[in-house]
């Protein structure tokens, strides 16, 4: 059974960067398509980007292009999402999620709260 | 760019009642639509994929229907644990993997 375990909560100042990790267990990351979704307090789900196996590239939502970088360390089966130039509006819970056997988002990590505050 | 619009924003019902949630796409997504359930403080959970297929472990009271631009999630008889927020998602066109804004099912 595939499980995703994310790193702990972060508090950052405006203008800083944050890097959230997501450890995969029960499977090999190279065989999976990892995505990231965020949720601001009291708001809905927002897809940020993820790996497209058809193109072999990582694709990003237009809103985040130029500010987000998603990487993977296959030696440790850990995925990373780094968001730069943080502003207060980036305060949110960030989820990693895999494209599962159904070709949809399943399973999900437990979420990482990132707070941006001066 | 495809936009998913969910309605209503909030649905107030009692346990045992039937819930009908709608998701409308701004252009056809064929059957490339999924539904997720999210409870407070938890990550979302996949309920329905490809418009009408229940995910593993999802009770039969949850059903999905529709194709093209109009989709429905039906909960035949609400259990106390079903009061949550429900999101639809598409993967047919850019922006890939976009979500609707959600429908909250609350206890009346």
PDB file of C-alpha atoms in Angstrom:
ATOM      1  CA  UNK A   1       0.000   0.000   0.000  1.00  0.00           C
ATOM      2  CA  UNK A   2       1.408   3.352  -1.041  1.00  0.00           C
ATOM      3  CA  UNK A   3       1.712   5.981   1.695  1.00  0.00           C
ATOM      4  CA  UNK A   4       2.829   9.602   1.571  1.00  0.00           C
ATOM      5  CA  UNK A   5       4.339  11.345   4.588  1.00  0.00           C
ATOM      6  CA  UNK A   6       4.973  15.058   4.410  1.00  0.00           C
ATOM      7  CA  UNK A   7       7.336  17.319   6.320  1.00  0.00           C
ATOM      8  CA  UNK A   8       6.180  19.461   9.220  1.00  0.00           C
ATOM      9  CA  UNK A   9       4.610  22.896   9.410  1.00  0.00           C
ATOM     10  CA  UNK A  10       6.623  25.929   8.365  1.00  0.00           C
ATOM     11  CA  UNK A  11       6.495  29.629   9.201  1.00  0.00           C
ATOM     12  CA  UNK A  12       8.104  31.942   6.686  1.00  0.00           C
ATOM     13  CA  UNK A  13       8.482  35.660   6.173  1.00  0.00           C
ATOM     14  CA  UNK A  14       7.230  37.401   3.034  1.00  0.00           C
ATOM     15  CA  UNK A  15       9.761  37.127   0.217  1.00  0.00           C
ATOM     16  CA  UNK A  16      11.288  33.913   1.536  1.00  0.00           C
ATOM     17  CA  UNK A  17      11.083  30.436   0.017  1.00  0.00           C
ATOM     18  CA  UNK A  18       9.718  27.210   1.435  1.00  0.00           C
ATOM     19  CA  UNK A  19      10.512  23.622   0.494  1.00  0.00           C
ATOM     20  CA  UNK A  20       8.039  20.910   1.453  1.00  0.00           C
ATOM     21  CA  UNK A  21       8.975  17.251   1.239  1.00  0.00           C
ATOM     22  CA  UNK A  22       6.838  14.170   0.628  1.00  0.00           C
ATOM     23  CA  UNK A  23       8.248  10.713   1.374  1.00  0.00           C
ATOM     24  CA  UNK A  24       6.778   7.790  -0.561  1.00  0.00           C
ATOM     25  CA  UNK A  25       6.653   4.355   1.010  1.00  0.00           C
ATOM     26  CA  UNK A  26       5.363   1.100  -0.409  1.00  0.00           C
ATOM     27  CA  UNK A  27       6.339   1.938  -3.980  1.00  0.00           C
ATOM     28  CA  UNK A  28       9.097   3.430  -6.095  1.00  0.00           C
ATOM     29  CA  UNK A  29       8.751   7.094  -6.947  1.00  0.00           C
ATOM     30  CA  UNK A  30      10.102   6.599 -10.450  1.00  0.00           C
ATOM     31  CA  UNK A  31       7.014   4.581 -11.317  1.00  0.00           C
ATOM     32  CA  UNK A  32       4.594   7.194 -10.013  1.00  0.00           C
ATOM     33  CA  UNK A  33       3.226  10.584 -11.022  1.00  0.00           C
ATOM     34  CA  UNK A  34       3.377  13.039  -8.122  1.00  0.00           C
ATOM     35  CA  UNK A  35       1.333  16.238  -7.933  1.00  0.00           C
ATOM     36  CA  UNK A  36       0.880  19.084  -5.478  1.00  0.00           C
ATOM     37  CA  UNK A  37      -2.371  20.733  -4.388  1.00  0.00           C
ATOM     38  CA  UNK A  38      -2.830  23.547  -1.933  1.00  0.00           C
ATOM     39  CA  UNK A  39      -5.743  24.803   0.162  1.00  0.00           C
ATOM     40  CA  UNK A  40      -5.852  28.256   1.720  1.00  0.00           C
ATOM     41  CA  UNK A  41      -7.698  28.534   5.054  1.00  0.00           C
ATOM     42  CA  UNK A  42     -11.427  28.075   4.501  1.00  0.00           C
ATOM     43  CA  UNK A  43     -10.969  27.846   0.734  1.00  0.00           C
ATOM     44  CA  UNK A  44     -11.095  25.161  -1.939  1.00  0.00           C
ATOM     45  CA  UNK A  45      -8.507  22.899  -3.521  1.00  0.00           C
ATOM     46  CA  UNK A  46      -6.033  24.398  -5.971  1.00  0.00           C
ATOM     47  CA  UNK A  47      -3.885  22.225  -8.265  1.00  0.00           C
ATOM     48  CA  UNK A  48      -0.322  23.562  -8.473  1.00  0.00           C
ATOM     49  CA  UNK A  49       1.384  21.123 -10.799  1.00  0.00           C
ATOM     50  CA  UNK A  50       2.840  17.674 -11.193  1.00  0.00           C
ATOM     51  CA  UNK A  51       4.617  15.137 -13.335  1.00  0.00           C
ATOM     52  CA  UNK A  52       3.134  14.351 -16.734  1.00  0.00           C
ATOM     53  CA  UNK A  53       4.319  10.854 -17.717  1.00  0.00           C
ATOM     54  CA  UNK A  54       3.179  11.325 -21.322  1.00  0.00           C
ATOM     55  CA  UNK A  55       5.629  14.162 -21.867  1.00  0.00           C
ATOM     56  CA  UNK A  56       8.106  13.117 -19.214  1.00  0.00           C
ATOM     57  CA  UNK A  57       8.020  16.624 -17.805  1.00  0.00           C
ATOM     58  CA  UNK A  58       6.677  18.463 -14.815  1.00  0.00           C
ATOM     59  CA  UNK A  59       3.791  20.782 -15.636  1.00  0.00           C
ATOM     60  CA  UNK A  60       2.754  23.757 -13.554  1.00  0.00           C
ATOM     61  CA  UNK A  61      -0.486  25.671 -13.235  1.00  0.00           C
ATOM     62  CA  UNK A  62      -0.111  29.019 -14.922  1.00  0.00           C
ATOM     63  CA  UNK A  63      -0.615  30.850 -11.646  1.00  0.00           C
ATOM     64  CA  UNK A  64       2.536  29.353 -10.164  1.00  0.00           C
ATOM     65  CA  UNK A  65       4.848  29.237 -13.179  1.00  0.00           C
ATOM     66  CA  UNK A  66       8.164  30.882 -12.416  1.00  0.00           C
ATOM     67  CA  UNK A  67       7.659  30.661  -8.666  1.00  0.00           C
ATOM     68  CA  UNK A  68       7.311  26.928  -8.010  1.00  0.00           C
ATOM     69  CA  UNK A  69       9.718  24.054  -8.579  1.00  0.00           C
ATOM     70  CA  UNK A  70       8.813  20.402  -8.116  1.00  0.00           C
ATOM     71  CA  UNK A  71      11.621  17.886  -7.898  1.00  0.00           C
ATOM     72  CA  UNK A  72      12.206  14.285  -6.924  1.00  0.00           C
ATOM     73  CA  UNK A  73      15.037  12.402  -5.235  1.00  0.00           C
ATOM     74  CA  UNK A  74      14.628   8.877  -6.530  1.00  0.00           C
ATOM     75  CA  UNK A  75      17.359   7.555  -4.237  1.00  0.00           C
ATOM     76  CA  UNK A  76      15.144   8.289  -1.232  1.00  0.00           C
ATOM     77  CA  UNK A  77      11.724   8.189  -2.938  1.00  0.00           C
ATOM     78  CA  UNK A  78      11.087  11.726  -1.777  1.00  0.00           C
ATOM     79  CA  UNK A  79       9.373  14.497  -3.722  1.00  0.00           C
ATOM     80  CA  UNK A  80       9.836  18.193  -3.055  1.00  0.00           C
ATOM     81  CA  UNK A  81       7.849  21.332  -3.769  1.00  0.00           C
ATOM     82  CA  UNK A  82       9.627  24.654  -3.446  1.00  0.00           C
ATOM     83  CA  UNK A  83       7.676  27.914  -3.616  1.00  0.00           C
ATOM     84  CA  UNK A  84       9.578  31.181  -3.744  1.00  0.00           C
ATOM     85  CA  UNK A  85       8.792  34.873  -3.245  1.00  0.00           C
ATOM     86  CA  UNK A  86       6.232  33.971  -0.612  1.00  0.00           C
ATOM     87  CA  UNK A  87       3.412  36.358   0.213  1.00  0.00           C
ATOM     88  CA  UNK A  88       0.640  36.217   2.766  1.00  0.00           C
ATOM     89  CA  UNK A  89      -1.743  34.749   0.183  1.00  0.00           C
ATOM     90  CA  UNK A  90       0.464  31.652   0.034  1.00  0.00           C
ATOM     91  CA  UNK A  91      -0.560  30.713   3.572  1.00  0.00           C
ATOM     92  CA  UNK A  92      -2.154  27.324   3.014  1.00  0.00           C
ATOM     93  CA  UNK A  93      -2.014  23.604   3.579  1.00  0.00           C
ATOM     94  CA  UNK A  94       0.074  22.011   0.848  1.00  0.00           C
ATOM     95  CA  UNK A  95      -0.687  18.411  -0.136  1.00  0.00           C
ATOM     96  CA  UNK A  96       1.315  15.978  -2.188  1.00  0.00           C
ATOM     97  CA  UNK A  97      -0.797  13.422  -4.015  1.00  0.00           C
ATOM     98  CA  UNK A  98      -0.175  10.566  -6.416  1.00  0.00           C
ATOM     99  CA  UNK A  99      -1.965   9.667  -9.579  1.00  0.00           C
ATOM    100  CA  UNK A 100      -3.063   6.191  -8.578  1.00  0.00           C
ATOM    101  CA  UNK A 101      -4.229   3.056 -10.335  1.00  0.00           C
ATOM    102  CA  UNK A 102      -7.536   4.766 -11.157  1.00  0.00           C
ATOM    103  CA  UNK A 103      -5.611   7.572 -12.946  1.00  0.00           C
ATOM    104  CA  UNK A 104      -6.916  10.037 -10.367  1.00  0.00           C
ATOM    105  CA  UNK A 105      -5.552  11.633  -7.201  1.00  0.00           C
ATOM    106  CA  UNK A 106      -5.174   8.842  -4.670  1.00  0.00           C
ATOM    107  CA  UNK A 107      -3.537   8.588  -2.159  1.00  0.00           C
ATOM    108  CA  UNK A 108      -2.868  11.984  -0.565  1.00  0.00           C
ATOM    109  CA  UNK A 109      -0.263  13.085   1.919  1.00  0.00           C
ATOM    110  CA  UNK A 110      -1.421  14.395   5.269  1.00  0.00           C
ATOM    111  CA  UNK A 111      -0.737  18.010   4.328  1.00  0.00           C
ATOM    112  CA  UNK A 112       1.809  20.601   5.435  1.00  0.00           C
ATOM    113  CA  UNK A 113       0.721  23.976   6.781  1.00  0.00           C
ATOM    114  CA  UNK A 114       2.817  26.842   5.474  1.00  0.00           C
ATOM    115  CA  UNK A 115       2.220  30.173   7.196  1.00  0.00           C
ATOM    116  CA  UNK A 116       3.585  33.352   5.647  1.00  0.00           C
ATOM    117  CA  UNK A 117       3.720  36.184   8.132  1.00  0.00           C
ATOM    118  CA  UNK A 118       5.980  39.073   8.976  1.00  0.00           C
TER     119      UNK A 118
ATOM    120  CA  UNK B   1      -9.557  26.907 -20.135  1.00  0.00           C
ATOM    121  CA  UNK B   2     -12.086  24.623 -18.499  1.00  0.00           C
ATOM    122  CA  UNK B   3     -13.946  25.894 -15.452  1.00  0.00           C
ATOM    123  CA  UNK B   4     -15.893  23.576 -13.161  1.00  0.00           C
ATOM    124  CA  UNK B   5     -18.880  25.102 -11.376  1.00  0.00           C
ATOM    125  CA  UNK B   6     -20.429  23.248  -8.468  1.00  0.00           C
ATOM    126  CA  UNK B   7     -23.896  23.819  -7.091  1.00  0.00           C
ATOM    127  CA  UNK B   8     -25.253  24.466  -4.636  1.00  0.00           C
ATOM    128  CA  UNK B   9     -22.490  25.993  -2.527  1.00  0.00           C
ATOM    129  CA  UNK B  10     -24.134  24.597   0.588  1.00  0.00           C
ATOM    130  CA  UNK B  11     -26.675  21.823   0.983  1.00  0.00           C
ATOM    131  CA  UNK B  12     -28.521  21.588   4.302  1.00  0.00           C
ATOM    132  CA  UNK B  13     -30.017  18.137   4.851  1.00  0.00           C
ATOM    133  CA  UNK B  14     -30.876  15.703   7.626  1.00  0.00           C
ATOM    134  CA  UNK B  15     -29.419  12.216   8.100  1.00  0.00           C
ATOM    135  CA  UNK B  16     -31.297   9.715   5.976  1.00  0.00           C
ATOM    136  CA  UNK B  17     -32.121  12.236   3.272  1.00  0.00           C
ATOM    137  CA  UNK B  18     -30.896  12.081  -0.313  1.00  0.00           C
ATOM    138  CA  UNK B  19     -28.186  14.490  -1.423  1.00  0.00           C
ATOM    139  CA  UNK B  20     -27.766  15.582  -5.025  1.00  0.00           C
ATOM    140  CA  UNK B  21     -24.678  17.605  -5.915  1.00  0.00           C
ATOM    141  CA  UNK B  22     -23.997  19.118  -9.323  1.00  0.00           C
ATOM    142  CA  UNK B  23     -20.802  19.862 -11.223  1.00  0.00           C
ATOM    143  CA  UNK B  24     -20.944  21.641 -14.551  1.00  0.00           C
ATOM    144  CA  UNK B  25     -17.972  22.027 -16.900  1.00  0.00           C
ATOM    145  CA  UNK B  26     -17.576  25.034 -19.189  1.00  0.00           C
ATOM    146  CA  UNK B  27     -16.799  22.627 -22.036  1.00  0.00           C
ATOM    147  CA  UNK B  28     -16.975  18.894 -22.476  1.00  0.00           C
ATOM    148  CA  UNK B  29     -14.687  16.769 -20.310  1.00  0.00           C
ATOM    149  CA  UNK B  30     -16.151  13.513 -21.649  1.00  0.00           C
ATOM    150  CA  UNK B  31     -16.161  11.195 -18.607  1.00  0.00           C
ATOM    151  CA  UNK B  32     -12.899  12.522 -17.190  1.00  0.00           C
ATOM    152  CA  UNK B  33     -14.412  13.683 -13.935  1.00  0.00           C
ATOM    153  CA  UNK B  34     -13.868  12.644 -10.331  1.00  0.00           C
ATOM    154  CA  UNK B  35     -15.439  13.469  -6.967  1.00  0.00           C
ATOM    155  CA  UNK B  36     -13.608  13.865  -3.652  1.00  0.00           C
ATOM    156  CA  UNK B  37     -14.829  14.138  -0.083  1.00  0.00           C
ATOM    157  CA  UNK B  38     -13.015  16.277   2.471  1.00  0.00           C
ATOM    158  CA  UNK B  39     -13.707  16.405   6.185  1.00  0.00           C
ATOM    159  CA  UNK B  40     -12.331  19.147   8.451  1.00  0.00           C
ATOM    160  CA  UNK B  41      -8.635  18.744   9.160  1.00  0.00           C
ATOM    161  CA  UNK B  42      -8.275  15.841   6.741  1.00  0.00           C
ATOM    162  CA  UNK B  43      -6.903  15.373   3.262  1.00  0.00           C
ATOM    163  CA  UNK B  44      -9.424  14.825   0.484  1.00  0.00           C
ATOM    164  CA  UNK B  45     -10.491  11.270  -0.335  1.00  0.00           C
ATOM    165  CA  UNK B  46     -11.304   9.943  -3.798  1.00  0.00           C
ATOM    166  CA  UNK B  47     -14.955   8.846  -3.999  1.00  0.00           C
ATOM    167  CA  UNK B  48     -15.876   8.531  -7.664  1.00  0.00           C
ATOM    168  CA  UNK B  49     -13.673   8.430 -10.758  1.00  0.00           C
ATOM    169  CA  UNK B  50     -14.373   8.493 -14.477  1.00  0.00           C
ATOM    170  CA  UNK B  51     -17.766  10.011 -13.619  1.00  0.00           C
ATOM    171  CA  UNK B  52     -19.433   6.882 -12.283  1.00  0.00           C
ATOM    172  CA  UNK B  53     -16.947   4.419 -10.796  1.00  0.00           C
ATOM    173  CA  UNK B  54     -16.710   4.109  -7.026  1.00  0.00           C
ATOM    174  CA  UNK B  55     -13.205   4.081  -5.615  1.00  0.00           C
ATOM    175  CA  UNK B  56     -12.055   1.200  -3.441  1.00  0.00           C
ATOM    176  CA  UNK B  57     -13.872   1.042  -0.126  1.00  0.00           C
ATOM    177  CA  UNK B  58     -16.509   3.658  -0.978  1.00  0.00           C
ATOM    178  CA  UNK B  59     -20.020   2.674   0.165  1.00  0.00           C
ATOM    179  CA  UNK B  60     -22.691   1.952  -2.402  1.00  0.00           C
ATOM    180  CA  UNK B  61     -24.796   4.903  -1.207  1.00  0.00           C
ATOM    181  CA  UNK B  62     -22.416   7.116  -3.200  1.00  0.00           C
ATOM    182  CA  UNK B  63     -23.030   7.200  -6.932  1.00  0.00           C
ATOM    183  CA  UNK B  64     -21.925   9.387  -9.793  1.00  0.00           C
ATOM    184  CA  UNK B  65     -23.464  10.068 -13.163  1.00  0.00           C
ATOM    185  CA  UNK B  66     -23.138  12.292 -16.194  1.00  0.00           C
ATOM    186  CA  UNK B  67     -20.870  12.934 -19.134  1.00  0.00           C
ATOM    187  CA  UNK B  68     -19.832  15.848 -21.278  1.00  0.00           C
ATOM    188  CA  UNK B  69     -20.566  18.970 -19.233  1.00  0.00           C
ATOM    189  CA  UNK B  70     -23.090  17.935 -16.573  1.00  0.00           C
ATOM    190  CA  UNK B  71     -22.320  15.624 -13.687  1.00  0.00           C
ATOM    191  CA  UNK B  72     -24.072  14.584 -10.499  1.00  0.00           C
ATOM    192  CA  UNK B  73     -22.921  13.048  -7.242  1.00  0.00           C
ATOM    193  CA  UNK B  74     -25.751  11.383  -5.341  1.00  0.00           C
ATOM    194  CA  UNK B  75     -25.692  10.183  -1.758  1.00  0.00           C
ATOM    195  CA  UNK B  76     -28.784   8.011  -1.489  1.00  0.00           C
ATOM    196  CA  UNK B  77     -29.239   8.232   2.285  1.00  0.00           C
ATOM    197  CA  UNK B  78     -26.989  10.508   4.304  1.00  0.00           C
ATOM    198  CA  UNK B  79     -25.066   8.990   7.156  1.00  0.00           C
ATOM    199  CA  UNK B  80     -23.632  11.221   9.934  1.00  0.00           C
ATOM    200  CA  UNK B  81     -20.120  10.729   8.544  1.00  0.00           C
ATOM    201  CA  UNK B  82     -21.141  12.025   5.100  1.00  0.00           C
ATOM    202  CA  UNK B  83     -21.438  15.648   6.213  1.00  0.00           C
ATOM    203  CA  UNK B  84     -18.384  17.151   4.563  1.00  0.00           C
ATOM    204  CA  UNK B  85     -17.242  19.195   1.580  1.00  0.00           C
ATOM    205  CA  UNK B  86     -17.312  17.596  -1.849  1.00  0.00           C
ATOM    206  CA  UNK B  87     -15.177  18.623  -4.820  1.00  0.00           C
ATOM    207  CA  UNK B  88     -15.309  17.644  -8.466  1.00  0.00           C
ATOM    208  CA  UNK B  89     -12.172  17.520 -10.610  1.00  0.00           C
ATOM    209  CA  UNK B  90     -11.476  17.134 -14.332  1.00  0.00           C
ATOM    210  CA  UNK B  91      -8.468  15.895 -16.247  1.00  0.00           C
ATOM    211  CA  UNK B  92      -9.678  16.305 -19.807  1.00  0.00           C
ATOM    212  CA  UNK B  93      -8.228  19.642 -20.784  1.00  0.00           C
ATOM    213  CA  UNK B  94      -6.011  22.449 -19.544  1.00  0.00           C
ATOM    214  CA  UNK B  95      -5.776  23.386 -16.725  1.00  0.00           C
ATOM    215  CA  UNK B  96      -5.261  19.729 -16.112  1.00  0.00           C
ATOM    216  CA  UNK B  97      -6.542  18.508 -12.814  1.00  0.00           C
ATOM    217  CA  UNK B  98      -8.585  21.620 -12.014  1.00  0.00           C
ATOM    218  CA  UNK B  99     -11.119  21.430  -9.192  1.00  0.00           C
ATOM    219  CA  UNK B 100     -14.554  22.890  -8.712  1.00  0.00           C
ATOM    220  CA  UNK B 101     -15.059  25.278  -5.811  1.00  0.00           C
ATOM    221  CA  UNK B 102     -16.777  22.687  -3.634  1.00  0.00           C
ATOM    222  CA  UNK B 103     -20.191  21.938  -2.133  1.00  0.00           C
ATOM    223  CA  UNK B 104     -20.596  21.755   1.624  1.00  0.00           C
ATOM    224  CA  UNK B 105     -23.140  19.231   2.856  1.00  0.00           C
ATOM    225  CA  UNK B 106     -24.183  20.323   6.337  1.00  0.00           C
ATOM    226  CA  UNK B 107     -26.593  19.006   8.920  1.00  0.00           C
ATOM    227  CA  UNK B 108     -29.943  20.732   8.858  1.00  0.00           C
TER     228      UNK B 108
END
